[in-house]
XYZ file of C-alpha atoms in Angstrom:
673
model
C -0.107 -0.237 0.242
C 2.366 2.575 0.596
C 4.629 1.439 -3.059
C 1.019 2.145 -4.328
C 1.022 5.076 -3.084
C 4.054 6.732 -3.219
C 3.871 5.548 -6.425
C 0.125 7.862 -6.718
C 2.378 11.219 -5.735
C 5.195 11.095 -7.867
C 2.849 10.400 -11.115
C 0.802 13.851 -9.521
C 4.815 15.001 -9.301
C 5.403 15.272 -12.993
C 2.682 16.364 -14.373
C 1.867 19.403 -11.968
C 6.036 19.546 -13.253
C 4.639 19.231 -16.483
C 1.682 21.282 -16.180
C 4.319 24.404 -14.608
C 6.501 23.668 -17.762
C 3.931 24.541 -20.524
C 2.487 27.454 -18.658
C 5.505 28.374 -18.445
C 6.646 28.400 -21.967
C 3.448 29.682 -23.151
C 4.086 33.146 -20.731
C 6.950 32.985 -22.032
C 6.293 32.579 -25.310
C 3.707 36.011 -24.035
C 6.352 38.681 -22.850
C 8.245 38.005 -25.712
C 5.462 38.463 -28.255
C 4.966 40.930 -26.479
C 8.272 42.557 -26.265
C 8.941 42.104 -29.938
C 5.310 43.857 -30.892
C 6.650 46.638 -28.634
C 9.879 46.594 -30.208
C 8.593 46.511 -33.843
C 6.378 49.747 -32.312
C 8.703 51.796 -31.288
C 11.591 50.792 -32.713
C 10.831 49.308 -36.219
C 8.024 51.707 -36.645
C 8.722 53.776 -34.931
C 8.978 57.088 -38.195
C 5.240 56.456 -38.933
C 4.289 56.439 -35.577
C 5.561 59.565 -34.708
C 4.409 61.011 -37.649
C 1.493 59.383 -36.776
C 1.830 61.586 -33.903
C 2.906 64.087 -34.742
C -0.323 65.179 -37.130
C -2.754 64.444 -33.885
C -0.634 67.406 -32.401
C -0.699 70.108 -35.629
C -2.924 70.945 -37.711
C -2.521 72.244 -40.737
C -5.139 75.238 -42.197
C -5.809 76.487 -45.283
C -5.084 80.677 -45.701
C -7.088 83.134 -47.860
C -4.447 85.159 -50.161
C -5.413 88.912 -50.361
C -7.117 88.879 -53.645
C -5.886 90.828 -56.673
C -7.174 94.670 -57.511
C -8.895 96.403 -60.209
C -7.250 99.226 -61.402
C -8.015 102.614 -63.978
C -6.306 103.093 -66.664
C -3.962 104.642 -65.033
C -4.529 103.516 -62.249
C -7.527 104.340 -59.900
C -8.997 101.596 -58.078
C -12.176 99.973 -58.592
C -11.798 97.160 -56.617
C -9.805 96.802 -53.455
C -9.748 94.880 -50.676
C -10.711 96.789 -46.517
C -10.274 96.496 -43.198
C -13.162 94.011 -42.373
C -14.420 93.653 -38.399
C -16.445 90.445 -37.727
C -18.520 90.153 -34.588
C -17.699 85.542 -33.414
C -19.081 83.845 -30.975
C -17.688 80.688 -28.414
C -20.541 78.686 -27.239
C -18.165 77.527 -24.131
C -17.411 80.808 -23.552
C -21.153 81.742 -22.704
C -23.827 80.524 -20.377
C -26.421 81.627 -22.346
C -26.206 81.986 -26.371
C -29.753 83.774 -26.301
C -28.823 85.791 -23.621
C -25.054 86.721 -25.254
C -27.611 87.952 -27.932
C -30.020 89.031 -26.298
C -27.512 92.186 -25.304
C -25.426 91.760 -28.916
C -28.688 92.757 -30.701
C -29.191 95.757 -27.812
C -26.006 97.271 -29.265
C -25.431 96.269 -32.988
C -28.439 95.396 -35.905
C -28.708 92.332 -36.106
C -31.222 90.775 -37.746
C -33.826 88.272 -37.133
C -32.288 85.535 -40.940
C -29.151 86.251 -39.049
C -29.842 84.782 -35.607
C -31.647 81.574 -36.874
C -28.494 81.753 -38.554
C -25.693 81.783 -35.632
C -28.515 78.681 -32.883
C -28.135 76.215 -36.248
C -23.990 76.885 -36.774
C -23.560 76.564 -32.504
C -25.856 73.725 -32.602
C -23.475 72.313 -35.844
C -20.267 72.501 -34.423
C -18.057 71.937 -31.339
C -18.736 74.623 -27.990
C -15.359 75.648 -28.885
C -15.441 77.161 -32.714
C -16.628 79.893 -33.225
C -19.774 80.978 -34.970
C -19.567 84.422 -37.329
C -22.511 86.760 -35.906
C -21.894 88.956 -38.607
C -19.634 90.748 -40.906
C -18.157 94.480 -42.286
C -18.652 95.806 -39.072
C -18.286 99.293 -39.260
C -16.226 101.426 -36.642
C -18.734 102.879 -34.070
C -19.335 99.407 -34.579
C -16.720 97.674 -33.365
C -15.686 99.642 -31.116
C -19.478 99.486 -29.050
C -18.603 96.319 -28.843
C -15.785 96.133 -27.537
C -16.596 98.987 -24.848
C -19.310 96.582 -24.023
C -17.297 93.501 -24.017
C -17.417 91.978 -20.152
C -20.917 91.661 -20.728
C -20.738 90.395 -23.787
C -19.166 86.814 -22.648
C -18.547 84.812 -25.350
C -18.628 87.712 -27.640
C -15.113 88.287 -30.121
C -13.882 90.562 -32.230
C -11.624 89.437 -36.098
C -10.694 91.459 -38.116
C -10.571 90.422 -41.697
C -10.909 91.465 -45.798
C -13.708 91.779 -47.817
C -13.659 93.351 -51.096
C -14.473 96.903 -51.026
C -15.916 98.836 -54.386
C -15.460 102.951 -53.526
C -16.953 103.403 -56.863
C -20.104 101.520 -55.875
C -23.519 101.764 -58.205
C -20.517 102.972 -61.689
C -18.483 100.688 -62.682
C -20.800 97.620 -61.269
C -22.244 95.827 -64.775
C -18.750 95.660 -65.443
C -16.361 94.305 -63.177
C -19.423 92.872 -61.021
C -19.030 91.595 -57.501
C -18.649 88.530 -55.812
C -19.763 87.032 -53.225
C -20.207 83.084 -51.671
C -19.415 80.181 -53.395
C -22.145 78.489 -53.997
C -22.622 74.657 -53.838
C -22.119 74.189 -57.950
C -19.329 76.468 -58.184
C -16.743 73.936 -56.021
C -14.137 72.493 -58.221
C -11.926 70.876 -55.466
C -9.924 74.085 -54.912
C -9.174 73.946 -51.849
C -9.627 78.188 -51.459
C -13.274 77.765 -52.415
C -14.114 75.758 -49.130
C -12.910 77.909 -45.797
C -15.794 79.714 -44.796
C -16.945 82.967 -45.873
C -14.722 82.886 -48.640
C -15.602 84.655 -51.484
C -16.416 84.045 -55.780
C -15.999 86.798 -58.871
C -19.914 85.198 -60.149
C -20.531 87.962 -62.453
C -18.739 90.876 -64.761
C -15.309 91.114 -64.593
C -14.816 89.396 -60.513
C -16.697 86.467 -62.883
C -13.902 86.174 -65.996
C -10.294 86.663 -64.192
C -11.181 85.037 -60.751
C -9.468 81.825 -60.651
C -6.031 85.430 -61.777
C -7.871 87.154 -58.727
C -8.273 84.590 -56.558
C -4.645 84.299 -56.073
C -2.854 81.005 -53.961
C -4.010 80.325 -50.595
C -0.946 80.656 -47.926
C -1.293 77.864 -44.284
C -0.341 78.163 -40.806
C 0.563 75.097 -38.966
C -1.485 75.633 -35.032
C -1.034 72.356 -32.306
C -4.448 71.101 -31.007
C -5.346 69.187 -28.039
C -7.192 66.208 -27.847
C -10.594 67.151 -28.980
C -8.883 69.660 -31.859
C -8.463 73.074 -29.337
C -6.139 75.542 -30.716
C -3.555 76.067 -28.296
C -1.187 77.833 -30.780
C 0.214 78.728 -33.332
C 4.128 77.395 -34.128
C 4.453 78.103 -37.685
C 2.617 80.944 -40.608
C 3.003 81.163 -44.503
C 1.235 84.103 -46.400
C -0.263 82.601 -49.577
C 0.449 84.601 -53.238
C -2.161 87.289 -53.992
C -4.284 87.816 -56.912
C -2.870 89.607 -59.977
C -3.914 92.923 -59.715
C -6.019 93.543 -63.136
C -5.747 96.895 -65.208
C -9.133 97.573 -67.109
C -8.902 100.021 -69.943
C -11.923 101.819 -68.645
C -11.435 105.653 -67.323
C -12.899 105.842 -64.395
C -13.649 109.983 -64.633
C -15.171 109.332 -67.149
C -17.534 106.470 -66.355
C -18.367 107.950 -63.385
C -19.492 111.647 -65.419
C -21.512 109.340 -67.632
C -23.539 107.656 -65.294
C -24.231 111.063 -64.270
C -25.323 112.425 -67.627
C -27.563 109.421 -67.042
C -29.754 110.207 -64.593
C -32.874 108.195 -63.903
C -33.005 107.308 -67.724
C -32.881 103.426 -68.130
C -29.994 104.231 -70.951
C -26.730 102.375 -71.905
C -23.313 103.499 -73.169
C -19.923 102.600 -74.201
C -17.444 104.515 -76.208
C -14.637 103.201 -76.970
C -11.630 103.387 -78.963
C -11.451 103.692 -83.068
C -8.222 102.385 -82.919
C -7.588 100.704 -80.167
C -11.060 99.086 -79.272
C -10.757 100.623 -75.422
C -13.527 100.641 -74.374
C -13.354 103.847 -72.517
C -16.804 104.190 -70.891
C -19.344 101.538 -69.829
C -22.316 102.259 -68.225
C -25.563 100.144 -67.263
C -27.831 102.673 -66.056
C -30.263 102.027 -63.196
C -27.049 99.732 -61.520
C -26.605 97.671 -58.354
C -24.507 98.354 -55.924
C -21.691 95.482 -56.117
C -21.163 95.953 -52.816
C -24.758 95.162 -50.782
C -23.857 91.619 -53.470
C -20.414 90.673 -50.820
C -22.333 91.456 -47.793
C -25.102 89.490 -48.753
C -29.241 90.984 -49.944
C -31.905 91.257 -47.480
C -35.335 90.135 -49.338
C -36.000 92.976 -49.291
C -33.295 94.206 -51.549
C -33.697 91.507 -53.787
C -36.670 91.748 -54.416
C -37.128 95.794 -55.064
C -34.283 95.016 -58.064
C -35.680 92.467 -59.518
C -38.780 93.784 -58.842
C -37.497 97.113 -60.970
C -39.456 97.141 -64.293
C -36.168 99.613 -65.229
C -33.724 95.957 -65.196
C -30.939 97.101 -62.305
C -29.428 93.680 -62.947
C -29.223 93.517 -67.330
C -24.781 94.957 -67.849
C -27.660 96.576 -71.464
C -24.722 97.207 -73.192
C -24.532 93.409 -74.231
C -27.560 92.099 -72.482
C -29.788 94.430 -73.882
C -31.515 93.971 -77.629
C -32.421 96.474 -79.847
C -33.968 97.597 -82.667
C -31.446 99.281 -84.129
C -33.840 102.400 -85.797
C -31.477 104.460 -88.004
C -28.794 104.009 -86.948
C -28.548 100.586 -89.703
C -28.912 103.184 -92.146
C -25.435 103.268 -92.438
C -24.436 99.035 -93.748
C -27.947 99.409 -95.443
C -26.496 102.215 -97.769
C -22.564 100.281 -97.510
C -24.751 97.500 -98.884
C -26.008 99.029 -102.094
C -23.150 101.594 -102.844
C -21.241 97.595 -102.594
C -23.599 95.855 -105.144
C -23.800 98.452 -107.323
C -27.576 99.053 -107.081
C -27.288 102.549 -106.045
C -24.705 105.471 -106.714
C -24.214 108.746 -104.226
C -25.396 110.677 -106.619
C -28.468 108.869 -107.549
C -32.131 109.914 -106.176
C -35.353 108.991 -104.625
C -38.355 110.572 -103.895
C -39.897 111.185 -100.335
C -43.726 111.992 -101.331
C -43.854 110.301 -96.380
C -44.235 106.869 -97.724
C -44.137 104.119 -100.073
C -45.778 101.702 -101.113
C -45.762 98.017 -101.718
C -49.081 95.254 -103.043
C -50.888 96.387 -100.876
C -49.572 97.529 -97.925
C -48.079 101.579 -97.403
C -44.935 102.228 -95.695
C -44.399 105.984 -94.100
C -41.452 107.811 -93.918
C -41.127 109.729 -90.199
C -42.262 112.898 -91.719
C -45.753 112.924 -93.250
C -45.556 115.244 -95.547
C -41.756 113.011 -97.317
C -38.860 114.814 -98.495
C -38.832 115.514 -101.525
C -36.084 114.602 -104.168
C -33.374 112.789 -101.496
C -29.659 111.923 -102.624
C -27.829 109.465 -99.975
C -25.469 112.070 -98.275
C -29.286 114.114 -98.362
C -30.905 110.411 -96.777
C -29.090 110.441 -94.088
C -28.426 114.060 -92.494
C -32.145 114.032 -93.266
C -33.010 109.849 -91.783
C -35.529 109.823 -95.136
C -36.890 106.726 -94.935
C -38.239 105.801 -97.975
C -35.146 106.519 -98.829
C -34.012 102.641 -97.155
C -37.231 101.228 -98.179
C -35.350 102.205 -101.999
C -32.317 100.563 -101.755
C -33.163 97.853 -99.262
C -36.190 96.494 -101.762
C -33.485 96.803 -104.623
C -30.155 95.131 -102.790
C -32.306 92.239 -101.042
C -31.946 91.399 -97.079
C -29.078 88.668 -97.805
C -26.846 91.742 -99.449
C -27.630 93.156 -96.160
C -26.934 90.590 -93.269
C -23.072 89.785 -95.090
C -22.468 93.514 -95.081
C -23.591 93.378 -91.396
C -21.542 91.459 -89.805
C -19.059 93.425 -91.043
C -19.095 95.386 -89.009
C -19.583 93.176 -86.256
C -23.415 93.278 -85.786
C -25.661 89.817 -85.590
C -22.342 88.083 -83.728
C -21.227 88.331 -80.103
C -17.879 90.238 -80.874
C -16.300 87.813 -77.528
C -15.643 91.779 -75.439
C -14.728 89.138 -72.097
C -18.141 89.655 -70.122
C -20.787 86.631 -68.447
C -24.527 86.608 -70.502
C -23.360 88.437 -73.778
C -26.130 88.287 -75.952
C -25.714 88.478 -80.065
C -28.521 90.570 -81.290
C -30.630 88.921 -84.936
C -29.849 89.841 -88.674
C -32.060 87.929 -91.076
C -31.695 85.249 -93.759
C -34.210 84.533 -95.884
C -32.286 80.639 -95.125
C -33.123 82.530 -91.488
C -35.882 82.779 -91.301
C -37.478 79.530 -92.972
C -34.847 77.376 -90.849
C -36.604 78.625 -88.057
C -39.473 79.727 -87.862
C -40.633 77.727 -91.708
C -41.771 81.027 -92.934
C -40.983 81.983 -96.264
C -39.743 85.476 -96.500
C -41.670 88.329 -97.604
C -40.425 91.383 -99.358
C -42.473 94.152 -97.024
C -39.837 92.557 -94.404
C -36.931 93.541 -95.945
C -37.998 97.293 -96.443
C -38.465 97.113 -93.072
C -35.287 95.119 -92.233
C -33.309 98.622 -94.503
C -35.011 101.241 -91.127
C -33.277 98.517 -88.558
C -36.504 97.275 -87.970
C -39.045 93.712 -87.699
C -35.951 91.345 -86.408
C -33.225 93.073 -86.329
C -31.677 93.265 -83.042
C -28.614 94.794 -81.851
C -26.571 94.879 -78.573
C -24.947 99.309 -77.438
C -21.923 96.778 -77.545
C -22.563 96.054 -81.131
C -23.388 98.950 -82.506
C -20.203 100.941 -80.468
C -18.109 98.393 -82.758
C -19.787 98.995 -86.274
C -19.300 103.151 -85.402
C -15.839 102.793 -84.924
C -15.445 100.400 -87.922
C -16.920 103.089 -90.038
C -15.087 105.604 -88.831
C -11.654 103.663 -89.164
C -11.973 101.191 -92.122
C -10.509 98.261 -90.150
C -12.500 95.304 -87.898
C -11.847 96.995 -84.529
C -12.427 94.667 -81.549
C -13.649 95.858 -78.658
C -12.025 94.701 -75.768
C -12.365 95.865 -71.608
C -8.394 94.599 -70.819
C -5.144 94.932 -72.330
C -4.735 91.433 -70.871
C -5.822 87.815 -70.868
C -5.928 85.280 -68.772
C -3.628 81.105 -68.883
C -5.326 78.350 -68.581
C -3.310 78.232 -65.300
C -5.006 80.833 -64.356
C -1.767 83.698 -64.273
C -2.000 86.859 -66.692
C -0.718 88.152 -70.086
C 0.235 90.408 -72.077
C -3.016 90.454 -74.766
C -0.445 90.552 -77.943
C -1.348 93.999 -80.020
C -4.448 94.201 -82.527
C -3.997 93.158 -86.539
C -6.520 94.974 -87.458
C -7.644 93.555 -90.831
C -10.080 95.893 -94.080
C -13.711 96.002 -94.333
C -13.287 95.331 -97.809
C -14.771 98.316 -98.834
C -14.121 100.971 -101.072
C -12.357 104.480 -99.175
C -15.105 106.082 -102.057
C -17.878 104.028 -99.884
C -16.688 104.953 -96.813
C -15.643 108.404 -97.462
C -19.987 109.101 -99.110
C -21.410 107.469 -95.576
C -18.408 109.180 -93.423
C -19.753 112.540 -94.776
C -23.816 111.623 -94.535
C -23.332 111.510 -91.035
C -21.318 114.329 -91.303
C -24.325 116.539 -91.854
C -26.314 114.576 -89.796
C -24.524 116.776 -86.550
C -23.134 119.539 -88.676
C -25.272 119.978 -91.973
C -28.229 122.437 -92.460
C -30.881 120.182 -91.943
C -29.170 117.334 -90.079
C -31.194 115.539 -87.709
C -28.884 115.642 -84.497
C -27.962 119.445 -85.691
C -28.895 120.717 -81.444
C -26.506 118.229 -80.302
C -23.204 119.790 -82.055
C -20.130 120.127 -79.475
C -18.781 122.775 -78.640
C -15.462 122.237 -77.917
C -12.779 124.238 -79.313
C -14.096 123.142 -82.751
C -13.762 119.714 -82.338
C -16.513 118.355 -85.354
C -18.175 115.023 -84.427
C -20.561 113.454 -86.888
C -22.995 110.642 -85.428
C -26.700 109.274 -86.190
C -30.401 109.568 -84.848
C -32.111 106.953 -84.548
C -36.446 106.130 -82.870
C -36.534 101.542 -82.735
C -40.450 101.329 -82.353
C -41.189 99.376 -79.240
C -45.204 99.233 -81.276
C -46.992 100.439 -83.479
C -49.902 103.085 -82.581
C -52.972 100.950 -83.417
C -56.026 102.509 -85.596
C -58.665 102.728 -82.179
C -55.434 104.305 -79.797
C -54.907 107.120 -83.022
C -59.136 107.807 -82.868
C -59.021 108.493 -78.529
C -57.092 111.279 -78.983
C -53.252 108.818 -78.319
C -50.842 110.117 -81.420
C -47.240 111.487 -79.331
C -45.034 109.118 -78.273
C -44.840 110.688 -74.951
C -48.663 110.199 -74.464
C -47.988 106.829 -73.726
C -46.927 103.887 -70.945
C -42.806 104.757 -70.130
C -43.609 100.746 -71.508
C -44.078 101.449 -74.664
C -42.438 104.073 -75.813
C -40.195 104.088 -78.448
C -35.980 103.495 -78.246
C -34.069 106.716 -78.547
C -30.400 105.560 -80.090
C -27.418 107.326 -81.580
C -23.990 106.905 -82.653
C -21.458 108.958 -83.021
C -17.610 109.514 -83.640
C -15.286 111.960 -83.354
C -12.698 113.892 -84.428
C -15.432 114.084 -87.062
C -12.351 115.231 -90.209
C -9.354 112.668 -87.532
C -11.635 110.488 -85.735
C -10.287 108.801 -82.388
C -13.558 107.681 -79.977
C -15.823 106.291 -80.557
C -20.191 106.269 -78.676
C -23.027 104.035 -78.611
C -26.135 105.388 -76.890
C -28.937 103.369 -76.095
C -32.361 105.346 -74.193
C -34.992 102.910 -73.072
C -38.289 103.962 -74.071
C -36.985 107.397 -74.610
C -38.757 108.933 -77.343
C -36.278 109.900 -80.006
C -33.221 109.561 -80.960
C -31.957 113.436 -81.069
C -34.102 114.972 -78.961
C -32.846 111.864 -76.023
C -30.139 110.333 -76.798
C -28.272 112.701 -79.626
C -27.999 115.101 -76.114
C -26.812 112.194 -73.622
C -23.833 112.193 -76.004
C -22.452 115.096 -77.612
C -22.402 115.849 -73.155
C -19.834 112.408 -73.200
C -18.220 112.926 -76.458
C -16.836 116.805 -75.667
C -15.817 115.252 -71.724
C -14.198 112.661 -74.068
C -12.169 114.689 -76.679
C -11.217 116.852 -73.621
C -9.483 113.943 -70.742
C -8.586 113.002 -74.560
C -8.001 109.719 -72.411
C -6.339 108.603 -74.944
C -2.566 110.343 -75.751
C -1.608 108.001 -72.785
C -0.528 104.370 -72.997
C 0.801 102.816 -69.763
C 2.695 99.290 -71.372
C 0.701 96.081 -70.118
C 4.838 95.372 -68.071
C 3.954 98.493 -66.579
C 0.784 98.015 -64.776
C 1.651 94.413 -63.611
C 5.090 94.309 -62.150
C 5.278 97.774 -60.867
C 4.132 98.770 -57.213
C 0.960 101.505 -57.168
C 2.882 104.045 -55.691
C 6.276 104.226 -58.143
C 3.684 103.804 -61.715
C 3.468 106.130 -64.389
C 0.553 105.985 -64.313
C -0.899 109.628 -61.969
C -1.610 109.208 -58.429
C -4.800 109.873 -57.286
C -6.145 111.425 -54.430
C -10.402 110.622 -52.527
C -10.666 107.582 -55.004
C -10.702 104.728 -52.864
C -14.021 105.874 -50.712
C -15.029 108.343 -52.775
C -17.421 110.153 -49.796
C -20.879 111.660 -51.238
C -20.743 115.449 -52.068
C -16.440 114.945 -51.693
C -14.612 115.513 -55.108
C -11.425 113.548 -56.518
C -8.913 114.702 -58.106
C -5.782 113.586 -60.087
C -2.384 114.692 -61.923
C -1.860 114.577 -66.035
C 0.819 113.575 -67.917
C 2.123 117.613 -67.514
C 1.478 117.475 -63.306
C -1.267 119.912 -63.268
C -4.038 119.095 -60.702
C -7.331 117.296 -62.391
C -10.835 118.172 -60.423
C -12.896 114.444 -61.118
C -16.454 115.002 -61.071
C -18.142 115.010 -57.385
C -20.499 111.675 -56.789
C -23.092 114.584 -55.248
C -24.733 113.847 -52.591
C -26.571 110.833 -51.989
C -30.088 112.764 -50.683
C -29.850 114.583 -55.027
C -29.266 112.016 -56.559
C -32.148 109.739 -57.911
C -30.480 106.575 -58.224
C -28.627 106.357 -54.713
C -31.087 104.023 -52.722
């Protein structure tokens, strides 16, 4: 028994020893595995995990660059970046968001929509992330908030840059405006995803947005485990956007705007040799600064509900029948086709009959026998009915295209419309109808299907004055595919291919329009040092006066409601003997071209001749590479933010001080709202 018991104890001892060895081996294996893993993580993978830790500790944040300035041809700032004070709120630093917003609302204006937006954003974001309450605070508003800071827990003031347009409405349609990025604007550029980032939405701001946008900088900040910023470690500022000079003259642009007053109208003024647009005004306009800060519902409704269409860029987006301003094109088509000679006369009894239809001349009793020069000077409709019938609509259309009509001129602005020059084939393809001879007569005086834009009319006039295929431009630079700008190549202007004697006879007729004894615009001759202007009046009918209206006595254009009155047009160039400037004026529902549009053109052209902005052309390289203070362009004062009633001044090439037209006080300017 004793031996048997000792045997069992020995077996148990052996079993225990084997289990202890197995357990020890297991523990040793586990310790070895842990040691190996620790060695792998801390030695082999140390660089990788060190990088990950650093990435968790350090954030790289993108910094928006300053947007490039827009300046006029002489360096006068048109679109700049101004100091922008913003009020922010941090939820975790205030006991009650509602109480803080109530207190803030007693210090500055805080709209209900802003308050609702702030509450929504605070609910979506972490407590330490600041949320913008209002931007573009005035200095007084910022100062009031700072003074009351002890009573505004969680409220802080932040400073940045905001786009500003010191000339307000004067350049609105040409420059356009910037606004917040929408979902449709996202292209993968990280700059577009920055809160509060603005991009060009219209005009030159939109067309040159990539070049003006610049390159973003970076800020390296240290954060804790929940993402709170502890300190900034390093900052690299971005590359500001390129400064872009436009061809406009700020003095002429402002003067033209003031001449138009409260008319619904457009004016285009350009150099006949280079095509540079010196003034392009669409009236009424809007304040681009309002789009930058954000329009209220009431402001937006006031714009879209205005029957004068302040949001439409009329020089490129408005389409109008050219009326009698089209007669020079018809005359040249007839001369080139050989269906009429300058000395041939047509008898005008006040009307022309074709089939069973009567086509009236604007002069009820007619003009009698008139040749081409007299027909242009007196704007005889019957003469042009006759020569249009002889030459045909297709040859008129071909000549129209040579003068830039019926096709976009591609000046570099969005939403440019092409106008319309009809042909036999166009009507068949578009309306599935044959062309009628009566439609040719109507087209011969710039009515019917014919449509043009004011910019096209100015281009037509520049080509009439120069005999070259002038193309309008708004900048001396072009934007490349990579978003940089480069000097625009010198234009190679081709001749129109029209015999000089034909051009001269038409120019003579335009000269007689303004300076002749019987010219339709003889009351608008220039009064500037013997300089003469050549031009052509036009009146485009919006609707015909019905027989019932005639029977009730509604005979005069001014007796109709405004929207049914005729458009007034005038095109001109000066000096007549050595053309340098061309302009086109269109006054919507203004009545007669001679009574409304021509006097406007006279004032604008007189100012243009006086200032003579094309006498000097800083090179594109100068404008791009030299800082503003070192450029050869004249220095300016009080133009960054001209106040009501404050006159700005500039200095000409001879060092003489020239005052710029002062903007009248808001109370006296009917366009200010």
